[in-house]
Amino acid sequence: MGRHPTFLKILEGIFGTSRNKPDLHHGEDLLFLGRYQEALLFFKRVLENDPQNIHALSGIALSLEHLERNKDAIAVYRRILSIDADNSDALLGMAICLEKTGRFEDALSWYENDLKKNPGAPDILVGIGRCCFELKRYQDALRNFESALMQYPDFLDAWIGKGNTLFHMARYEDAAECFGKILELHHEDAGTWVALGRCMSHLGRFEQAITCFEKATELDPGNVAAWFEKGLCLAGWRRNTEAIRAYDRVLDLDPACGAAYYEKGYSLEILGKEAEAAKCYEKARMHGHSSAQSRVHYHFINGYSFY
């Protein structure tokens, strides 16, 4: 969840006034170093003498965000807005924290309020897009991501949002182009290789999909999603023995993955190993997974299909 470029404005605001305030200066240095708990102490010292210091309050809110104390951060942003109702940084911070806590309708309202004060700001547009995506308003999400990219063509979060949205709209070719762009910008991201592989699977390009999943596991050998998707893809290509090996890798990493037990059982059943398949199905049920949740289906005429 990015903060480009408004996040920098907050820190620039602190920098611009902190040089004559040693505690504020120490707090900002610690914030940059990722020492958030320590940074809080220095920002709070500033408030002891100046309870309405916006820069110290902003530093506290940012530190709390990084510590994933989003509800506490929201309270601090409200305090800032009680002092300065038009503080754009606090409006953005409120929106981000509400989004992180799953309050997407509320977050959307705050993003839209901030956008009125900063028309066209790409980070705000992306925030709006993410909330629309979570609310399944895919056309609105897509429009906002594209608006952000028109202004900042290399904005990684906007490409991620656009790719995910297009995928959920079943526009797999277009989504694949987005994930390809992300890999140009950040080619060593295992999650993006998985996302691109899923697009290839849906497009029936199993060989390319497997290459993507293997690239993901090279970068992150413990990536459960990559191993699982590779198994699904191999099963869809009728390479069930190899699929079983991929599911076994998933179960090594996540022994409670009911979906992997079920899909492994399905591949075993296709191979005629019914007793072994039955054991897998039983383990799948123990972990809350049933046939209705299977992601690979076999039809005796049409062959395999996904999802």
PDB file of C-alpha atoms in Angstrom:
ATOM      1  CA  MET A   1       0.000   0.000   0.000  1.00  0.00           C
ATOM      2  CA  GLY A   2       2.040   2.902  -1.291  1.00  0.00           C
ATOM      3  CA  ARG A   3       2.312   6.529  -0.228  1.00  0.00           C
ATOM      4  CA  HIS A   4       3.617   8.210  -3.353  1.00  0.00           C
ATOM      5  CA  PRO A   5       4.081  11.138  -3.329  1.00  0.00           C
ATOM      6  CA  THR A   6       1.980  12.467  -0.438  1.00  0.00           C
ATOM      7  CA  PHE A   7       3.877  10.416   2.158  1.00  0.00           C
ATOM      8  CA  LEU A   8       6.954  12.450   1.291  1.00  0.00           C
ATOM      9  CA  LYS A   9       5.082  15.675   1.911  1.00  0.00           C
ATOM     10  CA  ILE A  10       4.397  14.669   5.496  1.00  0.00           C
ATOM     11  CA  LEU A  11       8.061  14.008   6.125  1.00  0.00           C
ATOM     12  CA  GLU A  12       9.086  17.165   4.308  1.00  0.00           C
ATOM     13  CA  GLY A  13       6.744  19.059   6.627  1.00  0.00           C
ATOM     14  CA  ILE A  14       8.495  17.577   9.629  1.00  0.00           C
ATOM     15  CA  PHE A  15      11.931  18.270   8.190  1.00  0.00           C
ATOM     16  CA  GLY A  16      11.028  21.843   7.420  1.00  0.00           C
ATOM     17  CA  THR A  17      10.402  22.692  11.064  1.00  0.00           C
ATOM     18  CA  SER A  18      12.390  20.204  13.089  1.00  0.00           C
ATOM     19  CA  ARG A  19      15.923  21.553  12.928  1.00  0.00           C
ATOM     20  CA  ASN A  20      15.353  23.854  15.876  1.00  0.00           C
ATOM     21  CA  LYS A  21      13.480  21.156  17.808  1.00  0.00           C
ATOM     22  CA  PRO A  22      15.926  18.391  18.815  1.00  0.00           C
ATOM     23  CA  ASP A  23      13.263  15.912  19.966  1.00  0.00           C
ATOM     24  CA  LEU A  24      11.321  16.323  16.735  1.00  0.00           C
ATOM     25  CA  HIS A  25      14.549  15.927  14.766  1.00  0.00           C
ATOM     26  CA  HIS A  26      15.456  12.721  16.646  1.00  0.00           C
ATOM     27  CA  GLY A  27      11.949  11.389  16.118  1.00  0.00           C
ATOM     28  CA  GLU A  28      12.055  11.940  12.371  1.00  0.00           C
ATOM     29  CA  ASP A  29      15.483  10.272  12.097  1.00  0.00           C
ATOM     30  CA  LEU A  30      14.217   7.225  13.973  1.00  0.00           C
ATOM     31  CA  LEU A  31      11.102   7.149  11.795  1.00  0.00           C
ATOM     32  CA  PHE A  32      13.268   7.024   8.660  1.00  0.00           C
ATOM     33  CA  LEU A  33      15.376   4.259  10.202  1.00  0.00           C
ATOM     34  CA  GLY A  34      12.292   2.161  10.901  1.00  0.00           C
ATOM     35  CA  ARG A  35      12.718   2.416  14.679  1.00  0.00           C
ATOM     36  CA  TYR A  36       9.095   3.322  15.191  1.00  0.00           C
ATOM     37  CA  GLN A  37       8.714   2.524  18.878  1.00  0.00           C
ATOM     38  CA  GLU A  38      11.654   4.761  19.742  1.00  0.00           C
ATOM     39  CA  ALA A  39      10.423   7.483  17.400  1.00  0.00           C
ATOM     40  CA  LEU A  40       7.145   7.597  19.317  1.00  0.00           C
ATOM     41  CA  LEU A  41       8.968   8.527  22.520  1.00  0.00           C
ATOM     42  CA  PHE A  42      10.603  11.583  20.965  1.00  0.00           C
ATOM     43  CA  PHE A  43       7.443  12.787  19.230  1.00  0.00           C
ATOM     44  CA  LYS A  44       5.546  12.462  22.533  1.00  0.00           C
ATOM     45  CA  ARG A  45       8.181  14.575  24.261  1.00  0.00           C
ATOM     46  CA  VAL A  46       7.464  17.364  21.799  1.00  0.00           C
ATOM     47  CA  LEU A  47       3.769  17.177  22.693  1.00  0.00           C
ATOM     48  CA  GLU A  48       4.523  17.608  26.392  1.00  0.00           C
ATOM     49  CA  ASN A  49       5.518  21.220  25.682  1.00  0.00           C
ATOM     50  CA  ASP A  50       3.442  21.768  22.546  1.00  0.00           C
ATOM     51  CA  PRO A  51       0.270  19.606  22.616  1.00  0.00           C
ATOM     52  CA  GLN A  52      -0.928  20.861  19.237  1.00  0.00           C
ATOM     53  CA  ASN A  53       2.287  20.384  17.287  1.00  0.00           C
ATOM     54  CA  ILE A  54       1.014  19.033  13.967  1.00  0.00           C
ATOM     55  CA  HIS A  55       4.402  17.689  12.900  1.00  0.00           C
ATOM     56  CA  ALA A  56       4.864  15.648  16.078  1.00  0.00           C
ATOM     57  CA  LEU A  57       1.304  14.343  15.817  1.00  0.00           C
ATOM     58  CA  SER A  58       1.927  13.366  12.184  1.00  0.00           C
ATOM     59  CA  GLY A  59       5.098  11.560  13.229  1.00  0.00           C
ATOM     60  CA  ILE A  60       3.197   9.675  15.917  1.00  0.00           C
ATOM     61  CA  ALA A  61       0.442   8.697  13.482  1.00  0.00           C
ATOM     62  CA  LEU A  62       2.943   7.440  10.899  1.00  0.00           C
ATOM     63  CA  SER A  63       4.859   5.473  13.528  1.00  0.00           C
ATOM     64  CA  LEU A  64       1.635   3.869  14.736  1.00  0.00           C
ATOM     65  CA  GLU A  65       0.719   2.955  11.152  1.00  0.00           C
ATOM     66  CA  HIS A  66       4.052   1.214  10.670  1.00  0.00           C
ATOM     67  CA  LEU A  67       3.515  -0.640  13.941  1.00  0.00           C
ATOM     68  CA  GLU A  68       0.118  -1.752  12.538  1.00  0.00           C
ATOM     69  CA  ARG A  69      -1.675   0.064  15.337  1.00  0.00           C
ATOM     70  CA  ASN A  70      -4.149   1.495  12.872  1.00  0.00           C
ATOM     71  CA  LYS A  71      -6.960   2.242  15.327  1.00  0.00           C
ATOM     72  CA  ASP A  72      -4.561   4.263  17.465  1.00  0.00           C
ATOM     73  CA  ALA A  73      -3.303   6.053  14.349  1.00  0.00           C
ATOM     74  CA  ILE A  74      -6.894   6.932  13.401  1.00  0.00           C
ATOM     75  CA  ALA A  75      -7.370   8.574  16.806  1.00  0.00           C
ATOM     76  CA  VAL A  76      -4.253  10.691  16.249  1.00  0.00           C
ATOM     77  CA  TYR A  77      -5.377  11.702  12.758  1.00  0.00           C
ATOM     78  CA  ARG A  78      -8.721  12.783  14.233  1.00  0.00           C
ATOM     79  CA  ARG A  79      -6.803  14.894  16.725  1.00  0.00           C
ATOM     80  CA  ILE A  80      -4.856  16.538  13.895  1.00  0.00           C
ATOM     81  CA  LEU A  81      -8.081  17.262  12.008  1.00  0.00           C
ATOM     82  CA  SER A  82      -9.623  18.814  15.120  1.00  0.00           C
ATOM     83  CA  ILE A  83      -6.740  21.313  14.989  1.00  0.00           C
ATOM     84  CA  ASP A  84      -6.575  21.673  11.203  1.00  0.00           C
ATOM     85  CA  ALA A  85      -9.706  20.394   9.454  1.00  0.00           C
ATOM     86  CA  ASP A  86      -8.131  20.806   6.009  1.00  0.00           C
ATOM     87  CA  ASN A  87      -4.921  18.903   6.743  1.00  0.00           C
ATOM     88  CA  SER A  88      -4.518  16.829   3.595  1.00  0.00           C
ATOM     89  CA  ASP A  89      -1.932  14.506   5.109  1.00  0.00           C
ATOM     90  CA  ALA A  90      -4.291  13.590   7.944  1.00  0.00           C
ATOM     91  CA  LEU A  91      -7.151  13.043   5.495  1.00  0.00           C
ATOM     92  CA  LEU A  92      -4.955  10.640   3.547  1.00  0.00           C
ATOM     93  CA  GLY A  93      -3.728   8.953   6.710  1.00  0.00           C
ATOM     94  CA  MET A  94      -7.307   8.419   7.903  1.00  0.00           C
ATOM     95  CA  ALA A  95      -8.233   6.865   4.577  1.00  0.00           C
ATOM     96  CA  ILE A  96      -5.243   4.520   4.563  1.00  0.00           C
ATOM     97  CA  CYS A  97      -5.822   3.347   8.141  1.00  0.00           C
ATOM     98  CA  LEU A  98      -9.530   2.771   7.530  1.00  0.00           C
ATOM     99  CA  GLU A  99      -8.648   0.802   4.406  1.00  0.00           C
ATOM    100  CA  LYS A 100      -6.169  -1.327   6.341  1.00  0.00           C
ATOM    101  CA  THR A 101      -8.857  -2.164   8.898  1.00  0.00           C
ATOM    102  CA  GLY A 102     -11.291  -3.259   6.172  1.00  0.00           C
ATOM    103  CA  ARG A 103     -13.618  -0.247   6.422  1.00  0.00           C
ATOM    104  CA  PHE A 104     -13.627   0.337   2.675  1.00  0.00           C
ATOM    105  CA  GLU A 105     -16.771   2.492   2.408  1.00  0.00           C
ATOM    106  CA  ASP A 106     -15.469   4.820   5.118  1.00  0.00           C
ATOM    107  CA  ALA A 107     -11.985   4.863   3.602  1.00  0.00           C
ATOM    108  CA  LEU A 108     -13.437   5.729   0.215  1.00  0.00           C
ATOM    109  CA  SER A 109     -15.172   8.789   1.660  1.00  0.00           C
ATOM    110  CA  TRP A 110     -11.928  10.047   3.195  1.00  0.00           C
ATOM    111  CA  TYR A 111      -9.963   9.457  -0.013  1.00  0.00           C
ATOM    112  CA  GLU A 112     -12.605  11.371  -1.968  1.00  0.00           C
ATOM    113  CA  ASN A 113     -12.466  14.260   0.517  1.00  0.00           C
ATOM    114  CA  ASP A 114      -8.698  14.419   0.142  1.00  0.00           C
ATOM    115  CA  LEU A 115      -8.972  14.270  -3.647  1.00  0.00           C
ATOM    116  CA  LYS A 116     -11.055  17.462  -3.577  1.00  0.00           C
ATOM    117  CA  LYS A 117      -8.086  19.220  -1.983  1.00  0.00           C
ATOM    118  CA  ASN A 118      -5.512  17.498  -4.208  1.00  0.00           C
ATOM    119  CA  PRO A 119      -7.210  16.938  -7.583  1.00  0.00           C
ATOM    120  CA  GLY A 120      -5.590  14.198  -9.597  1.00  0.00           C
ATOM    121  CA  ALA A 121      -3.116  13.099  -6.895  1.00  0.00           C
ATOM    122  CA  PRO A 122      -2.028   9.627  -8.068  1.00  0.00           C
ATOM    123  CA  ASP A 123      -1.665   8.065  -4.617  1.00  0.00           C
ATOM    124  CA  ILE A 124      -5.194   9.166  -3.694  1.00  0.00           C
ATOM    125  CA  LEU A 125      -6.585   7.848  -6.984  1.00  0.00           C
ATOM    126  CA  VAL A 126      -4.938   4.494  -6.299  1.00  0.00           C
ATOM    127  CA  GLY A 127      -6.418   4.431  -2.799  1.00  0.00           C
ATOM    128  CA  ILE A 128      -9.869   5.080  -4.260  1.00  0.00           C
ATOM    129  CA  GLY A 129      -9.236   2.348  -6.817  1.00  0.00           C
ATOM    130  CA  ARG A 130      -8.278  -0.174  -4.137  1.00  0.00           C
ATOM    131  CA  CYS A 131     -11.425   0.560  -2.123  1.00  0.00           C
ATOM    132  CA  CYS A 132     -13.626   0.290  -5.212  1.00  0.00           C
ATOM    133  CA  PHE A 133     -11.956  -3.034  -5.993  1.00  0.00           C
ATOM    134  CA  GLU A 134     -12.696  -4.374  -2.503  1.00  0.00           C
ATOM    135  CA  LEU A 135     -16.296  -3.196  -2.891  1.00  0.00           C
ATOM    136  CA  LYS A 136     -16.457  -5.062  -6.242  1.00  0.00           C
ATOM    137  CA  ARG A 137     -16.936  -1.827  -8.159  1.00  0.00           C
ATOM    138  CA  TYR A 138     -14.464  -2.951 -10.788  1.00  0.00           C
ATOM    139  CA  GLN A 139     -15.197  -0.374 -13.488  1.00  0.00           C
ATOM    140  CA  ASP A 140     -14.743   2.454 -10.981  1.00  0.00           C
ATOM    141  CA  ALA A 141     -11.557   0.842  -9.697  1.00  0.00           C
ATOM    142  CA  LEU A 142     -10.163   0.504 -13.206  1.00  0.00           C
ATOM    143  CA  ARG A 143     -10.928   4.121 -14.058  1.00  0.00           C
ATOM    144  CA  ASN A 144      -9.060   5.390 -11.002  1.00  0.00           C
ATOM    145  CA  PHE A 145      -6.010   3.185 -11.559  1.00  0.00           C
ATOM    146  CA  GLU A 146      -5.821   4.330 -15.174  1.00  0.00           C
ATOM    147  CA  SER A 147      -6.138   7.982 -14.132  1.00  0.00           C
ATOM    148  CA  ALA A 148      -3.201   7.537 -11.759  1.00  0.00           C
ATOM    149  CA  LEU A 149      -1.107   5.909 -14.494  1.00  0.00           C
ATOM    150  CA  MET A 150      -1.818   8.743 -16.913  1.00  0.00           C
ATOM    151  CA  GLN A 151       0.013  11.060 -14.518  1.00  0.00           C
ATOM    152  CA  TYR A 152       2.642   8.681 -13.198  1.00  0.00           C
ATOM    153  CA  PRO A 153       3.210   5.831 -15.689  1.00  0.00           C
ATOM    154  CA  ASP A 154       5.602   3.885 -13.458  1.00  0.00           C
ATOM    155  CA  PHE A 155       3.433   3.909 -10.320  1.00  0.00           C
ATOM    156  CA  LEU A 156       3.796   0.283  -9.218  1.00  0.00           C
ATOM    157  CA  ASP A 157       0.734   0.218  -6.944  1.00  0.00           C
ATOM    158  CA  ALA A 158      -1.446   1.488  -9.788  1.00  0.00           C
ATOM    159  CA  TRP A 159      -0.262  -1.300 -12.097  1.00  0.00           C
ATOM    160  CA  ILE A 160      -0.870  -3.883  -9.361  1.00  0.00           C
ATOM    161  CA  GLY A 161      -4.383  -2.562  -8.785  1.00  0.00           C
ATOM    162  CA  LYS A 162      -5.154  -2.431 -12.491  1.00  0.00           C
ATOM    163  CA  GLY A 163      -3.862  -5.969 -13.045  1.00  0.00           C
ATOM    164  CA  ASN A 164      -5.853  -7.408 -10.145  1.00  0.00           C
ATOM    165  CA  THR A 165      -8.994  -5.606 -11.282  1.00  0.00           C
ATOM    166  CA  LEU A 166      -8.713  -6.823 -14.864  1.00  0.00           C
ATOM    167  CA  PHE A 167      -8.128 -10.369 -13.591  1.00  0.00           C
ATOM    168  CA  HIS A 168     -11.346 -10.240 -11.562  1.00  0.00           C
ATOM    169  CA  MET A 169     -13.150  -8.918 -14.643  1.00  0.00           C
ATOM    170  CA  ALA A 170     -11.927 -12.063 -16.481  1.00  0.00           C
ATOM    171  CA  ARG A 171      -9.870  -9.892 -18.845  1.00  0.00           C
ATOM    172  CA  TYR A 172      -6.886 -12.192 -18.528  1.00  0.00           C
ATOM    173  CA  GLU A 173      -4.958 -10.987 -21.573  1.00  0.00           C
ATOM    174  CA  ASP A 174      -5.132  -7.378 -20.394  1.00  0.00           C
ATOM    175  CA  ALA A 175      -4.298  -8.395 -16.826  1.00  0.00           C
ATOM    176  CA  ALA A 176      -1.252 -10.300 -18.086  1.00  0.00           C
ATOM    177  CA  GLU A 177       0.003  -7.133 -19.796  1.00  0.00           C
ATOM    178  CA  CYS A 178      -0.236  -5.285 -16.476  1.00  0.00           C
ATOM    179  CA  PHE A 179       1.628  -7.987 -14.574  1.00  0.00           C
ATOM    180  CA  GLY A 180       4.251  -7.970 -17.312  1.00  0.00           C
ATOM    181  CA  LYS A 181       4.685  -4.226 -16.790  1.00  0.00           C
ATOM    182  CA  ILE A 182       5.038  -4.773 -13.038  1.00  0.00           C
ATOM    183  CA  LEU A 183       7.797  -7.304 -13.703  1.00  0.00           C
ATOM    184  CA  GLU A 184       9.588  -4.752 -15.878  1.00  0.00           C
ATOM    185  CA  LEU A 185       9.577  -2.400 -12.900  1.00  0.00           C
ATOM    186  CA  HIS A 186      10.161  -5.018 -10.198  1.00  0.00           C
ATOM    187  CA  HIS A 187      11.170  -8.276 -11.872  1.00  0.00           C
ATOM    188  CA  GLU A 188      12.041 -10.185  -8.714  1.00  0.00           C
ATOM    189  CA  ASP A 189       8.569 -10.184  -7.174  1.00  0.00           C
ATOM    190  CA  ALA A 190       7.357 -13.759  -6.687  1.00  0.00           C
ATOM    191  CA  GLY A 191       3.725 -12.723  -6.153  1.00  0.00           C
ATOM    192  CA  THR A 192       3.582 -11.024  -9.539  1.00  0.00           C
ATOM    193  CA  TRP A 193       4.974 -14.124 -11.245  1.00  0.00           C
ATOM    194  CA  VAL A 194       2.175 -16.113  -9.585  1.00  0.00           C
ATOM    195  CA  ALA A 195      -0.414 -13.588 -10.786  1.00  0.00           C
ATOM    196  CA  LEU A 196       0.958 -13.730 -14.342  1.00  0.00           C
ATOM    197  CA  GLY A 197       0.933 -17.524 -14.174  1.00  0.00           C
ATOM    198  CA  ARG A 198      -2.734 -17.517 -13.170  1.00  0.00           C
ATOM    199  CA  CYS A 199      -3.518 -15.402 -16.221  1.00  0.00           C
ATOM    200  CA  MET A 200      -1.669 -17.861 -18.428  1.00  0.00           C
ATOM    201  CA  SER A 201      -3.601 -20.766 -16.849  1.00  0.00           C
ATOM    202  CA  HIS A 202      -6.932 -19.103 -17.578  1.00  0.00           C
ATOM    203  CA  LEU A 203      -5.816 -18.481 -21.145  1.00  0.00           C
ATOM    204  CA  GLY A 204      -4.921 -22.170 -21.525  1.00  0.00           C
ATOM    205  CA  ARG A 205      -1.209 -21.427 -21.920  1.00  0.00           C
ATOM    206  CA  PHE A 206      -0.123 -24.082 -19.462  1.00  0.00           C
ATOM    207  CA  GLU A 207       3.530 -24.197 -20.459  1.00  0.00           C
ATOM    208  CA  GLN A 208       3.924 -20.454 -19.959  1.00  0.00           C
ATOM    209  CA  ALA A 209       1.982 -20.670 -16.699  1.00  0.00           C
ATOM    210  CA  ILE A 210       4.270 -23.352 -15.307  1.00  0.00           C
ATOM    211  CA  THR A 211       7.307 -21.271 -16.268  1.00  0.00           C
ATOM    212  CA  CYS A 212       5.838 -18.376 -14.266  1.00  0.00           C
ATOM    213  CA  PHE A 213       5.144 -20.533 -11.216  1.00  0.00           C
ATOM    214  CA  GLU A 214       8.640 -22.011 -11.361  1.00  0.00           C
ATOM    215  CA  LYS A 215      10.115 -18.519 -11.555  1.00  0.00           C
ATOM    216  CA  ALA A 216       8.114 -17.634  -8.433  1.00  0.00           C
ATOM    217  CA  THR A 217       9.405 -20.659  -6.517  1.00  0.00           C
ATOM    218  CA  GLU A 218      12.980 -19.874  -7.572  1.00  0.00           C
ATOM    219  CA  LEU A 219      12.605 -16.418  -6.041  1.00  0.00           C
ATOM    220  CA  ASP A 220      10.651 -17.649  -3.015  1.00  0.00           C
ATOM    221  CA  PRO A 221      10.882 -21.422  -2.405  1.00  0.00           C
ATOM    222  CA  GLY A 222       8.359 -21.118   0.414  1.00  0.00           C
ATOM    223  CA  ASN A 223       5.652 -19.483  -1.706  1.00  0.00           C
ATOM    224  CA  VAL A 224       2.663 -21.741  -1.050  1.00  0.00           C
ATOM    225  CA  ALA A 225       0.484 -20.084  -3.698  1.00  0.00           C
ATOM    226  CA  ALA A 226       3.091 -20.712  -6.414  1.00  0.00           C
ATOM    227  CA  TRP A 227       3.365 -24.424  -5.597  1.00  0.00           C
ATOM    228  CA  PHE A 228      -0.409 -24.805  -5.363  1.00  0.00           C
ATOM    229  CA  GLU A 229      -1.058 -23.007  -8.646  1.00  0.00           C
ATOM    230  CA  LYS A 230       1.654 -25.083 -10.303  1.00  0.00           C
ATOM    231  CA  GLY A 231      -0.124 -28.214  -9.104  1.00  0.00           C
ATOM    232  CA  LEU A 232      -3.451 -27.017 -10.485  1.00  0.00           C
ATOM    233  CA  CYS A 233      -1.848 -26.170 -13.796  1.00  0.00           C
ATOM    234  CA  LEU A 234      -0.114 -29.537 -14.095  1.00  0.00           C
ATOM    235  CA  ALA A 235      -3.377 -31.293 -13.244  1.00  0.00           C
ATOM    236  CA  GLY A 236      -5.145 -29.232 -15.882  1.00  0.00           C
ATOM    237  CA  TRP A 237      -2.527 -30.412 -18.372  1.00  0.00           C
ATOM    238  CA  ARG A 238      -3.130 -34.043 -17.257  1.00  0.00           C
ATOM    239  CA  ARG A 239       0.329 -34.258 -15.696  1.00  0.00           C
ATOM    240  CA  ASN A 240      -1.069 -35.630 -12.457  1.00  0.00           C
ATOM    241  CA  THR A 241       2.070 -37.310 -11.133  1.00  0.00           C
ATOM    242  CA  GLU A 242       3.919 -33.996 -11.287  1.00  0.00           C
ATOM    243  CA  ALA A 243       0.883 -32.219  -9.849  1.00  0.00           C
ATOM    244  CA  ILE A 244       0.967 -34.513  -6.815  1.00  0.00           C
ATOM    245  CA  ARG A 245       4.598 -33.566  -6.191  1.00  0.00           C
ATOM    246  CA  ALA A 246       3.615 -29.890  -6.243  1.00  0.00           C
ATOM    247  CA  TYR A 247       0.756 -30.513  -3.793  1.00  0.00           C
ATOM    248  CA  ASP A 248       3.146 -32.417  -1.530  1.00  0.00           C
ATOM    249  CA  ARG A 249       5.374 -29.352  -1.482  1.00  0.00           C
ATOM    250  CA  VAL A 250       2.371 -27.242  -0.467  1.00  0.00           C
ATOM    251  CA  LEU A 251       1.632 -29.659   2.373  1.00  0.00           C
ATOM    252  CA  ASP A 252       5.254 -29.563   3.515  1.00  0.00           C
ATOM    253  CA  LEU A 253       4.885 -25.792   3.856  1.00  0.00           C
ATOM    254  CA  ASP A 254       1.285 -25.742   5.105  1.00  0.00           C
ATOM    255  CA  PRO A 255       0.193 -29.101   6.587  1.00  0.00           C
ATOM    256  CA  ALA A 256      -3.308 -27.752   7.270  1.00  0.00           C
ATOM    257  CA  CYS A 257      -4.065 -26.836   3.646  1.00  0.00           C
ATOM    258  CA  GLY A 258      -7.296 -28.705   2.986  1.00  0.00           C
ATOM    259  CA  ALA A 259      -7.400 -27.549  -0.636  1.00  0.00           C
ATOM    260  CA  ALA A 260      -4.040 -29.213  -1.350  1.00  0.00           C
ATOM    261  CA  TYR A 261      -5.229 -32.491   0.200  1.00  0.00           C
ATOM    262  CA  TYR A 262      -8.358 -32.388  -1.926  1.00  0.00           C
ATOM    263  CA  GLU A 263      -6.602 -31.590  -5.196  1.00  0.00           C
ATOM    264  CA  LYS A 264      -3.964 -34.221  -4.466  1.00  0.00           C
ATOM    265  CA  GLY A 265      -6.751 -36.730  -3.867  1.00  0.00           C
ATOM    266  CA  TYR A 266      -8.365 -35.762  -7.144  1.00  0.00           C
ATOM    267  CA  SER A 267      -5.130 -36.320  -9.062  1.00  0.00           C
ATOM    268  CA  LEU A 268      -4.637 -39.672  -7.314  1.00  0.00           C
ATOM    269  CA  GLU A 269      -8.168 -40.676  -8.266  1.00  0.00           C
ATOM    270  CA  ILE A 270      -7.528 -39.807 -11.914  1.00  0.00           C
ATOM    271  CA  LEU A 271      -4.431 -42.037 -11.742  1.00  0.00           C
ATOM    272  CA  GLY A 272      -6.564 -44.888 -10.392  1.00  0.00           C
ATOM    273  CA  LYS A 273      -5.099 -44.774  -6.880  1.00  0.00           C
ATOM    274  CA  GLU A 274      -8.449 -44.722  -5.148  1.00  0.00           C
ATOM    275  CA  ALA A 275      -7.355 -45.851  -1.679  1.00  0.00           C
ATOM    276  CA  GLU A 276      -4.722 -43.108  -1.466  1.00  0.00           C
ATOM    277  CA  ALA A 277      -7.212 -40.618  -2.880  1.00  0.00           C
ATOM    278  CA  ALA A 278      -9.754 -41.525  -0.192  1.00  0.00           C
ATOM    279  CA  LYS A 279      -7.205 -40.782   2.540  1.00  0.00           C
ATOM    280  CA  CYS A 280      -6.519 -37.371   1.018  1.00  0.00           C
ATOM    281  CA  TYR A 281     -10.222 -36.581   0.765  1.00  0.00           C
ATOM    282  CA  GLU A 282     -10.657 -37.476   4.427  1.00  0.00           C
ATOM    283  CA  LYS A 283      -7.799 -35.164   5.415  1.00  0.00           C
ATOM    284  CA  ALA A 284      -9.304 -32.432   3.239  1.00  0.00           C
ATOM    285  CA  ARG A 285     -12.608 -32.762   5.105  1.00  0.00           C
ATOM    286  CA  MET A 286     -10.773 -32.673   8.440  1.00  0.00           C
ATOM    287  CA  HIS A 287      -9.353 -29.314   7.381  1.00  0.00           C
ATOM    288  CA  GLY A 288     -12.696 -27.959   6.218  1.00  0.00           C
ATOM    289  CA  HIS A 289     -12.379 -28.487   2.466  1.00  0.00           C
ATOM    290  CA  SER A 290     -14.954 -30.217   0.268  1.00  0.00           C
ATOM    291  CA  SER A 291     -15.490 -31.156  -3.361  1.00  0.00           C
ATOM    292  CA  ALA A 292     -17.582 -28.022  -3.914  1.00  0.00           C
ATOM    293  CA  GLN A 293     -14.436 -25.961  -3.398  1.00  0.00           C
ATOM    294  CA  SER A 294     -12.280 -27.815  -5.913  1.00  0.00           C
ATOM    295  CA  ARG A 295     -10.555 -25.592  -8.443  1.00  0.00           C
ATOM    296  CA  VAL A 296      -9.846 -28.225 -11.104  1.00  0.00           C
ATOM    297  CA  HIS A 297     -12.777 -30.060 -12.652  1.00  0.00           C
ATOM    298  CA  TYR A 298     -12.695 -32.923 -15.114  1.00  0.00           C
ATOM    299  CA  HIS A 299     -15.287 -33.642 -17.780  1.00  0.00           C
ATOM    300  CA  PHE A 300     -14.968 -36.817 -19.829  1.00  0.00           C
ATOM    301  CA  ILE A 301     -15.584 -34.933 -23.094  1.00  0.00           C
ATOM    302  CA  ASN A 302     -14.141 -31.480 -22.515  1.00  0.00           C
ATOM    303  CA  GLY A 303     -11.176 -32.466 -20.358  1.00  0.00           C
ATOM    304  CA  TYR A 304      -9.989 -30.205 -17.567  1.00  0.00           C
ATOM    305  CA  SER A 305     -11.184 -26.720 -16.846  1.00  0.00           C
ATOM    306  CA  PHE A 306     -10.145 -24.237 -14.191  1.00  0.00           C
ATOM    307  CA  TYR A 307     -12.050 -22.480 -11.454  1.00  0.00           C
TER     308      TYR A 307
END
